[in-house]
CSV table of C-alpha atoms and ligand atoms in Angstrom, one decimal:
chain,number,residue,atom,x,y,z
Y,1398,MET,CA,0.0,0.0,0.0
Y,1399,ALA,CA,1.3,3.5,-0.9
Y,1400,LYS,CA,2.5,5.5,2.1
Y,1401,GLU,CA,2.9,9.3,1.9
Y,1402,VAL,CA,6.4,10.5,2.2
Y,1403,LYS,CA,7.4,14.1,3.1
Y,1404,THR,CA,11.2,13.9,3.8
Y,1405,ILE,CA,13.6,11.6,2.2
Y,1406,GLY,CA,17.2,10.6,2.8
Y,1407,VAL,CA,19.9,9.7,0.2
Y,1408,LEU,CA,23.0,7.6,0.9
Y,1409,THR,CA,25.8,5.9,-1.1
Y,1410,SER,CA,27.0,2.5,0.1
Y,1411,GLY,CA,29.5,-0.2,-0.8
Y,1412,GLY,CA,32.3,0.5,-3.4
Y,1413,ASP,CA,32.0,4.0,-4.9
Y,1414,ALA,CA,31.4,4.4,-8.6
Y,1415,PRO,CA,31.9,7.3,-11.0
Y,1416,GLY,CA,28.5,8.8,-11.6
Y,1417,MET,CA,27.2,8.5,-8.0
Y,1418,ASN,CA,27.4,12.3,-7.7
Y,1419,ALA,CA,25.1,12.7,-10.7
Y,1420,ALA,CA,22.7,10.3,-9.1
Y,1421,ILE,CA,22.7,12.2,-5.8
Y,1422,ARG,CA,22.1,15.5,-7.7
Y,1423,ALA,CA,19.2,14.0,-9.5
Y,1424,VAL,CA,17.6,12.5,-6.3
Y,1425,VAL,CA,17.9,15.9,-4.5
Y,1426,ARG,CA,16.6,18.0,-7.4
Y,1427,ALA,CA,13.8,15.6,-8.4
Y,1428,ALA,CA,12.6,15.2,-4.8
Y,1429,ILE,CA,12.5,19.0,-4.3
Y,1430,HIS,CA,10.6,19.3,-7.5
Y,1431,GLU,CA,8.1,16.8,-6.2
Y,1432,GLY,CA,7.7,18.9,-3.0
Y,1433,LEU,CA,9.8,16.7,-0.7
Y,1434,LYS,CA,12.5,17.7,1.8
Y,1435,VAL,CA,15.9,16.0,1.4
Y,1436,LYS,CA,18.6,14.9,3.8
Y,1437,GLY,CA,22.0,13.5,3.0
Y,1438,ILE,CA,23.1,10.5,5.0
Y,1439,MET,CA,26.9,10.5,5.1
Y,1440,ARG,CA,29.0,7.3,4.9
Y,1441,GLY,CA,26.3,4.8,3.9
Y,1442,TYR,CA,24.7,2.7,6.6
Y,1443,ALA,CA,27.6,3.5,8.9
Y,1444,GLY,CA,26.8,7.2,8.9
Y,1445,LEU,CA,23.1,6.4,9.4
Y,1446,LEU,CA,23.9,4.5,12.6
Y,1447,GLN,CA,26.1,7.4,13.7
Y,1448,GLU,CA,23.3,9.9,12.8
Y,1449,GLU,CA,25.5,11.7,10.4
Y,1450,ILE,CA,22.6,13.5,8.6
Y,1451,VAL,CA,22.7,16.8,6.8
Y,1452,ASP,CA,20.0,18.9,5.2
Y,1453,MET,CA,20.3,19.2,1.4
Y,1454,ASP,CA,18.9,21.8,-1.0
Y,1455,THR,CA,19.3,22.3,-4.7
Y,1456,THR,CA,22.6,24.1,-4.2
Y,1457,SER,CA,24.1,21.3,-2.1
Y,1458,VAL,CA,24.5,19.4,-5.3
Y,1459,SER,CA,25.8,22.2,-7.6
Y,1460,ASP,CA,29.0,21.6,-9.4
Y,1461,ILE,CA,29.4,17.9,-8.6
Y,1462,MET,CA,28.2,16.3,-11.9
Y,1463,HIS,CA,31.7,16.0,-13.3
Y,1464,ARG,CA,33.4,14.7,-10.1
Y,1465,GLY,CA,34.2,11.0,-9.5
Y,1466,GLY,CA,33.6,9.5,-6.0
Y,1467,THR,CA,30.6,10.5,-3.9
Y,1468,ILE,CA,30.2,13.7,-2.0
Y,1469,LEU,CA,28.2,11.8,0.6
Y,1470,TYR,CA,31.2,9.4,1.2
Y,1471,THR,CA,30.6,5.7,1.4
Y,1472,ALA,CA,31.4,2.9,3.7
Y,1473,ARG,CA,30.8,-0.8,4.5
Y,1474,CYS,CA,29.0,-1.4,7.8
Y,1475,THR,CA,28.9,-4.8,9.5
Y,1476,GLU,CA,26.6,-3.6,12.3
Y,1477,PHE,CA,23.9,-2.9,9.7
Y,1478,THR,CA,23.8,-6.5,8.7
Y,1479,THR,CA,22.4,-7.4,12.1
Y,1480,ALA,CA,18.7,-7.1,13.1
Y,1481,GLU,CA,19.6,-4.7,16.0
Y,1482,GLY,CA,21.6,-2.5,13.5
Y,1483,GLN,CA,18.7,-2.4,11.1
Y,1484,GLU,CA,16.1,-1.5,13.8
Y,1485,LEU,CA,18.4,1.2,15.1
Y,1486,GLY,CA,18.7,2.5,11.5
Y,1487,ALA,CA,14.9,2.7,11.1
Y,1488,GLU,CA,14.6,4.3,14.5
Y,1489,ILE,CA,17.2,7.0,13.6
Y,1490,CYS,CA,15.3,7.6,10.3
Y,1491,ARG,CA,12.0,8.1,12.3
Y,1492,ARG,CA,13.8,10.4,14.8
Y,1493,ASN,CA,15.0,12.6,12.0
Y,1494,GLY,CA,11.7,12.7,10.2
Y,1495,ILE,CA,13.0,10.6,7.3
Y,1496,ASP,CA,10.2,8.4,5.9
Y,1497,GLY,CA,11.9,7.4,2.6
Y,1498,ILE,CA,15.4,6.6,1.5
Y,1499,VAL,CA,17.3,6.3,-1.8
Y,1500,VAL,CA,20.1,3.8,-1.5
Y,1501,ILE,CA,22.7,4.1,-4.2
Y,1502,GLY,CA,24.9,1.0,-4.3
Y,1503,GLY,CA,25.2,-2.7,-5.2
Y,1504,ASP,CA,23.4,-5.9,-4.2
Y,1505,GLY,CA,24.7,-5.8,-0.6
Y,1506,SER,CA,23.4,-2.3,-0.2
Y,1507,PHE,CA,20.0,-3.4,-1.6
Y,1508,ARG,CA,19.8,-6.2,1.0
Y,1509,GLY,CA,20.1,-3.5,3.6
Y,1510,ALA,CA,17.5,-1.4,1.7
Y,1511,GLY,CA,15.1,-4.3,1.7
Y,1512,LYS,CA,15.5,-4.6,5.5
Y,1513,LEU,CA,14.7,-0.9,6.0
Y,1514,ALA,CA,11.7,-1.2,3.8
Y,1515,ALA,CA,10.4,-4.1,5.9
Y,1516,LEU,CA,10.8,-1.8,9.0
Y,1517,GLY,CA,8.5,0.8,7.5
Y,1518,ILE,CA,11.0,3.2,5.9
Y,1519,ASN,CA,10.1,3.5,2.2
Y,1520,THR,CA,13.2,2.5,0.3
Y,1521,ILE,CA,14.3,2.6,-3.3
Y,1522,GLY,CA,17.6,1.2,-4.7
Y,1523,VAL,CA,19.7,2.7,-7.5
Y,1524,PRO,CA,22.3,0.4,-9.0
Y,1525,GLY,CA,25.7,1.9,-8.5
Y,1526,THR,CA,28.7,-0.3,-9.0
Y,1527,ILE,CA,31.6,-0.6,-11.5
Y,1528,ASP,CA,31.1,-4.3,-11.6
Y,1529,LEU,CA,27.9,-4.4,-13.7
Y,1530,ASP,CA,26.9,-7.4,-11.6
Y,1531,ILE,CA,23.3,-6.5,-10.6
Y,1532,ALA,CA,21.0,-9.1,-12.3
Y,1533,CYS,CA,17.9,-7.0,-12.6
Y,1534,THR,CA,19.5,-4.3,-14.7
Y,1535,ASP,CA,21.5,-4.2,-17.9
Y,1536,TYR,CA,23.3,-1.0,-16.7
Y,1537,THR,CA,25.0,0.0,-13.4
Y,1538,ILE,CA,26.3,3.4,-12.7
Y,1539,GLY,CA,30.1,3.5,-12.9
Y,1540,PHE,CA,30.7,0.6,-15.3
Y,1541,ASP,CA,31.2,2.7,-18.4
Y,1542,THR,CA,33.7,5.0,-16.8
Y,1543,ALA,CA,35.6,2.1,-15.1
Y,1544,VAL,CA,35.8,0.1,-18.3
Y,1545,ASN,CA,37.0,3.1,-20.3
Y,1546,THR,CA,39.7,3.9,-17.7
Y,1547,ALA,CA,40.8,0.3,-17.7
Y,1548,MET,CA,40.9,0.2,-21.5
Y,1549,GLU,CA,43.0,3.3,-21.7
Y,1550,ALA,CA,45.5,1.9,-19.1
Y,1551,ILE,CA,45.7,-1.4,-20.9
Y,1552,ASP,CA,46.5,0.3,-24.2
Y,1553,LYS,CA,49.5,1.9,-22.5
Y,1554,VAL,CA,50.7,-1.4,-21.0
Y,1555,ARG,CA,50.3,-2.9,-24.4
Y,1556,ASP,CA,52.7,-0.4,-26.0
Y,1557,THR,CA,55.5,-1.3,-23.7
Y,1558,SER,CA,54.6,-5.0,-23.8
Y,1559,THR,CA,54.9,-5.0,-27.6
Y,1560,SER,CA,58.2,-3.0,-27.6
Y,1561,HIS,CA,59.7,-5.6,-25.2
Y,1562,GLU,CA,58.0,-8.6,-26.8
Y,1563,ARG,CA,56.7,-9.6,-23.5
Y,1564,CYS,CA,53.7,-11.3,-22.0
Y,1565,SER,CA,51.6,-9.0,-19.8
Y,1566,ILE,CA,49.0,-10.1,-17.2
Y,1567,ILE,CA,46.8,-7.2,-16.4
Y,1568,GLU,CA,44.5,-7.5,-13.5
Y,1569,VAL,CA,41.2,-5.6,-13.5
Y,1570,MET,CA,38.6,-5.2,-10.8
Y,1571,GLY,CA,35.8,-7.7,-10.3
Y,1572,ARG,CA,35.9,-10.0,-7.3
Y,1573,ASN,CA,33.0,-12.1,-8.5
Y,1574,ALA,CA,32.2,-10.6,-11.8
Y,1575,GLY,CA,34.1,-10.7,-15.1
Y,1576,TYR,CA,32.4,-7.9,-17.0
Y,1577,ILE,CA,35.2,-5.4,-16.9
Y,1578,ALA,CA,37.6,-8.2,-17.9
Y,1579,LEU,CA,35.5,-9.4,-20.8
Y,1580,TRP,CA,34.8,-5.9,-22.1
Y,1581,CYS,CA,38.5,-5.0,-21.9
Y,1582,GLY,CA,39.3,-8.3,-23.6
Y,1583,PHE,CA,37.3,-7.2,-26.5
Y,1584,ALA,CA,38.2,-3.5,-26.5
Y,1585,ASN,CA,41.9,-4.1,-26.0
Y,1586,GLY,CA,42.1,-7.0,-28.4
Y,1587,ALA,CA,43.6,-9.2,-25.6
Y,1588,GLU,CA,44.9,-12.7,-26.3
Y,1589,ASP,CA,43.1,-14.1,-23.3
Y,1590,VAL,CA,40.6,-13.2,-20.6
Y,1591,LEU,CA,40.3,-15.0,-17.2
Y,1592,LEU,CA,36.9,-14.6,-15.8
Y,1593,PRO,CA,35.7,-15.6,-12.3
Y,1594,GLU,CA,32.6,-17.1,-13.9
Y,1595,ARG,CA,34.5,-19.3,-16.4
Y,1596,TYR,CA,38.2,-19.9,-15.4
Y,1597,ASP,CA,38.8,-23.5,-14.4
Y,1598,GLY,CA,42.3,-22.9,-13.1
Y,1599,ASP,CA,43.9,-24.8,-16.1
Y,1600,GLU,CA,47.1,-22.7,-16.3
Y,1601,GLN,CA,48.8,-25.3,-18.6
Y,1602,SER,CA,46.2,-24.5,-21.3
Y,1603,LEU,CA,46.9,-20.8,-20.9
Y,1604,ILE,CA,50.6,-21.5,-21.2
Y,1605,ASN,CA,50.1,-23.6,-24.3
Y,1606,ARG,CA,48.1,-20.8,-25.9
Y,1607,ILE,CA,50.9,-18.3,-25.2
Y,1608,ILE,CA,53.5,-20.6,-26.8
Y,1609,GLU,CA,51.2,-21.2,-29.7
Y,1610,ASN,CA,50.7,-17.4,-30.2
Y,1611,ARG,CA,54.4,-16.8,-30.2
Y,1612,LYS,CA,54.9,-19.6,-32.8
Y,1613,ARG,CA,52.3,-17.8,-35.0
Y,1614,GLY,CA,54.3,-14.7,-34.8
Y,1615,LYS,CA,52.6,-12.7,-32.1
Y,1616,ARG,CA,55.1,-10.3,-30.5
Y,1617,HIS,CA,53.2,-9.7,-27.3
Y,1618,ASN,CA,50.5,-11.5,-25.3
Y,1619,ILE,CA,48.0,-9.5,-23.3
Y,1620,ILE,CA,46.1,-11.5,-20.7
Y,1621,ILE,CA,43.3,-9.7,-18.8
Y,1622,ASN,CA,42.9,-11.4,-15.4
Y,1623,ALA,CA,39.9,-10.5,-13.2
Y,1624,GLU,CA,40.6,-9.7,-9.5
Y,1625,GLY,CA,38.5,-12.7,-8.4
Y,1626,ILE,CA,41.1,-15.0,-9.9
Y,1627,GLY,CA,43.9,-12.8,-8.7
Y,1628,HIS,CA,47.5,-14.1,-8.1
Y,1629,SER,CA,48.7,-12.1,-11.2
Y,1630,VAL,CA,52.2,-11.7,-9.9
Y,1631,SER,CA,52.8,-15.4,-9.2
Y,1632,MET,CA,51.0,-16.3,-12.4
Y,1633,ALA,CA,53.4,-14.1,-14.3
Y,1634,ARG,CA,56.4,-15.9,-12.7
Y,1635,ARG,CA,55.1,-19.3,-13.5
Y,1636,ILE,CA,54.3,-18.3,-17.1
Y,1637,GLU,CA,57.8,-16.9,-17.6
Y,1638,ALA,CA,59.4,-20.0,-16.2
Y,1639,ALA,CA,57.2,-22.3,-18.4
Y,1640,THR,CA,57.5,-20.3,-21.7
Y,1641,GLY,CA,60.8,-18.5,-21.4
Y,1642,ILE,CA,59.0,-15.3,-22.4
Y,1643,GLU,CA,59.5,-12.3,-20.2
Y,1644,THR,CA,56.3,-11.8,-18.3
Y,1645,ARG,CA,55.1,-8.9,-16.2
Y,1646,ALA,CA,52.0,-8.4,-14.0
Y,1647,THR,CA,50.2,-5.0,-13.7
Y,1648,ILE,CA,47.4,-4.6,-11.2
Y,1649,LEU,CA,45.2,-1.7,-12.2
Y,1650,GLY,CA,43.4,-1.6,-8.8
Y,1651,HIS,CA,41.4,1.4,-7.5
Y,1652,MET,CA,42.3,3.7,-10.3
Y,1653,GLN,CA,39.3,2.0,-12.1
Y,1654,ARG,CA,36.9,3.4,-9.5
Y,1655,GLY,CA,37.9,7.0,-9.8
Y,1656,GLY,CA,38.0,9.7,-12.3
Y,1657,THR,CA,35.5,12.0,-14.1
Y,1658,PRO,CA,32.4,10.0,-15.1
Y,1659,THR,CA,31.7,9.4,-18.8
Y,1660,CYS,CA,28.7,11.1,-20.5
Y,1661,LYS,CA,26.9,7.7,-20.4
Y,1662,ASP,CA,27.3,7.3,-16.6
Y,1663,ARG,CA,26.2,10.9,-16.0
Y,1664,VAL,CA,23.1,10.5,-18.1
Y,1665,TYR,CA,22.0,7.1,-16.8
Y,1666,ALA,CA,22.7,8.2,-13.2
Y,1667,SER,CA,20.7,11.3,-13.6
Y,1668,ILE,CA,17.6,9.5,-15.0
Y,1669,MET,CA,17.9,6.6,-12.4
Y,1670,GLY,CA,18.3,9.0,-9.5
Y,1671,ALA,CA,15.3,11.1,-10.6
Y,1672,LYS,CA,13.2,8.0,-11.1
Y,1673,ALA,CA,14.0,6.9,-7.6
Y,1674,ALA,CA,12.9,10.2,-6.0
Y,1675,MET,CA,9.7,10.1,-8.1
Y,1676,LEU,CA,8.9,6.6,-6.9
Y,1677,LEU,CA,9.2,7.7,-3.3
Y,1678,ALA,CA,7.0,10.7,-4.1
Y,1679,GLN,CA,4.4,8.2,-5.4
Y,1680,GLY,CA,4.6,6.4,-2.0
Y,1681,LYS,CA,6.4,3.4,-3.5
Y,1682,SER,CA,8.9,1.3,-1.5
Y,1683,ASN,CA,11.1,-1.8,-1.7
Y,1684,ARG,CA,11.9,-1.2,-5.4
Y,1685,VAL,CA,15.1,-1.0,-7.4
Y,1686,VAL,CA,15.4,1.3,-10.4
Y,1687,ALA,CA,16.6,-0.8,-13.4
Y,1688,TYR,CA,17.4,-0.3,-17.1
Y,1689,ARG,CA,16.3,-3.4,-19.1
Y,1690,ASN,CA,15.8,-4.0,-22.8
Y,1691,GLY,CA,16.0,-0.3,-23.6
Y,1692,GLU,CA,13.6,0.9,-20.8
Y,1693,TYR,CA,13.8,2.2,-17.3
Y,1694,LYS,CA,11.7,0.1,-14.9
Y,1695,ASP,CA,11.4,-0.6,-11.3
Y,1696,VAL,CA,11.7,-4.1,-9.8
Y,1697,ASP,CA,10.8,-5.5,-6.3
Y,1698,ILE,CA,14.0,-5.6,-4.2
Y,1699,GLN,CA,13.6,-9.3,-3.2
Y,1700,GLU,CA,12.9,-10.3,-6.8
Y,1701,ALA,CA,15.9,-8.3,-8.0
Y,1702,LEU,CA,18.1,-10.0,-5.4
Y,1703,ALA,CA,16.9,-13.5,-6.4
Y,1704,MET,CA,17.8,-13.0,-10.0
Y,1705,LYS,CA,21.0,-14.5,-11.3
Y,1706,LYS,CA,23.4,-12.8,-13.8
Y,1707,ASP,CA,26.1,-14.6,-15.8
Y,1708,ILE,CA,28.4,-13.6,-18.6
Y,1709,PRO,CA,26.5,-14.3,-21.8
Y,1710,GLU,CA,28.1,-17.4,-23.3
Y,1711,ASP,CA,27.7,-16.2,-26.9
Y,1712,GLN,CA,29.8,-13.1,-26.1
Y,1713,TYR,CA,32.5,-15.2,-24.5
Y,1714,GLU,CA,32.6,-17.5,-27.5
Y,1715,ILE,CA,32.8,-14.5,-29.9
Y,1716,PHE,CA,35.7,-13.2,-27.8
Y,1717,LYS,CA,37.6,-16.5,-28.3
Y,1718,MET,CA,36.7,-16.6,-32.0
Y,1719,LEU,CA,38.3,-13.2,-32.5
Y,1720,VAL,CA,41.6,-14.1,-30.8
Y,1721,ARG,CA,43.3,-15.4,-33.9
F,1946,LIG,P1,27.6,-3.4,-2.6
F,1946,LIG,O1,26.4,-2.7,-2.2
F,1946,LIG,O2,28.5,-2.7,-3.5
F,1946,LIG,O3,27.3,-4.8,-3.0
F,1946,LIG,P2,28.6,-4.5,-0.1
F,1946,LIG,O4,28.3,-5.9,-0.4
F,1946,LIG,O5,29.9,-4.2,0.6
F,1946,LIG,O6,28.6,-3.6,-1.3
F,1946,LIG,O7,27.4,-4.0,0.9
F,1946,LIG,C1,27.4,-2.6,1.3
F,1946,LIG,C2,26.8,-2.6,2.7
F,1946,LIG,O8,25.4,-3.0,2.6
F,1946,LIG,C3,27.4,-3.5,3.7
F,1946,LIG,O9,28.6,-3.0,4.3
F,1946,LIG,C4,26.3,-3.6,4.8
F,1946,LIG,O10,26.3,-2.4,5.6
F,1946,LIG,C5,25.1,-3.6,3.9
F,1946,LIG,N1,24.6,-5.0,3.7
F,1946,LIG,C6,25.2,-5.9,3.0
F,1946,LIG,N2,24.5,-7.1,3.1
F,1946,LIG,C7,23.5,-6.9,4.0
F,1946,LIG,C8,22.5,-7.7,4.5
F,1946,LIG,N3,22.3,-9.0,4.2
F,1946,LIG,N4,21.6,-7.1,5.4
F,1946,LIG,C9,21.7,-5.8,5.7
F,1946,LIG,N5,22.7,-5.0,5.2
F,1946,LIG,C10,23.6,-5.5,4.3
F,1947,LIG,O1,32.3,-3.6,-6.1
F,1947,LIG,C1,33.3,-2.8,-6.7
F,1947,LIG,C2,34.7,-3.3,-6.4
F,1947,LIG,O2,35.6,-2.4,-6.9
F,1947,LIG,C3,35.0,-4.7,-6.8
F,1947,LIG,O3,35.3,-4.8,-8.2
F,1947,LIG,C4,36.1,-5.1,-5.9
F,1947,LIG,O4,36.2,-6.4,-5.7
F,1947,LIG,C5,35.8,-4.4,-4.6
F,1947,LIG,O5,34.9,-3.3,-5.0
F,1947,LIG,C6,37.0,-3.8,-3.9
F,1947,LIG,O6,36.6,-3.2,-2.8
F,1947,LIG,P1,37.6,-2.4,-1.8
F,1947,LIG,O7,37.1,-1.0,-1.9
F,1947,LIG,O8,37.2,-3.0,-0.5
F,1947,LIG,O9,39.0,-2.6,-2.2
């Protein structure tokens, strides 16, 4: 049943993602347009439990569109995964007159959002993660910037790798998800991608492919390794020992999470943030804003969390087909 909301909070939670600021701006401005008051909750659920809450108006979000990171800061908060933490969070919302919240984050943050919704605080999730690993949506805020940052960095490593006729293992982010790795695999014309969803640990086959490539005249070998597989440095040592080809590991790390957001991230974040505020204004709760099959939609949080996402097999097969 729709519940009237007068004041909403907005928070960012989990790993930050470029474009989160555009989403915050959109939430604040759309909510004010809908006649709601807005409060910023600092440092995700951690800041909620510490009652780090500030009033926001349209000027609080001026001049942030082009900035990476999140002006509200972000955090991970173990206490909020407990029933006591969640009840305290809901109580703090009530005490501060907050009857609705927009949570910008990933699946973990949406689990927390679902708990707040069950405790009577109207809650809407906005997908913000560089990993693209939220099943209910084809798009997550930050992926486009992160994958472009990684692509540019890998191009640079490729130059030196070619000059030295080396093999390069380049580790990209993604603990459980190989989307950044696969996209860079395509975009950088890599010789191999190691995806958490697919890699079976068969290093000998990888080594055989490197030797084969060298025999076919390839002067370098770019292997994109996802963080979830990791061990890039020791892998490089073993590959060098087995092939006799100089091999180096480069771990791109957190640079992939920073930087000025791309146009795509700013636009999708703006629309998703505004939709979230509008859903709250309509009295909706327990929904995630999603972009699917070319349309913006909203999905029940529990249904969204129950969905599974996997690397499309046809895309992985095409990647392998093009490595010749
Ligand atoms: P992401 O949102 O990017 O997936 P995390 O998995 O780190 O990031 O989750 C962010 C935060 O969401 C956690 O630190 C925790 O405060 C909250 N959270 C995660 N799982 C749950 C849960 N099952 N119940 C309540 N809160 C949760
Ligand atoms: O969820 C985004 C992400 O960057 C993952 O790709 C990565 O595994 C994780 O966050 C790293 O988080 P931390 O900030 O704790 O290093």
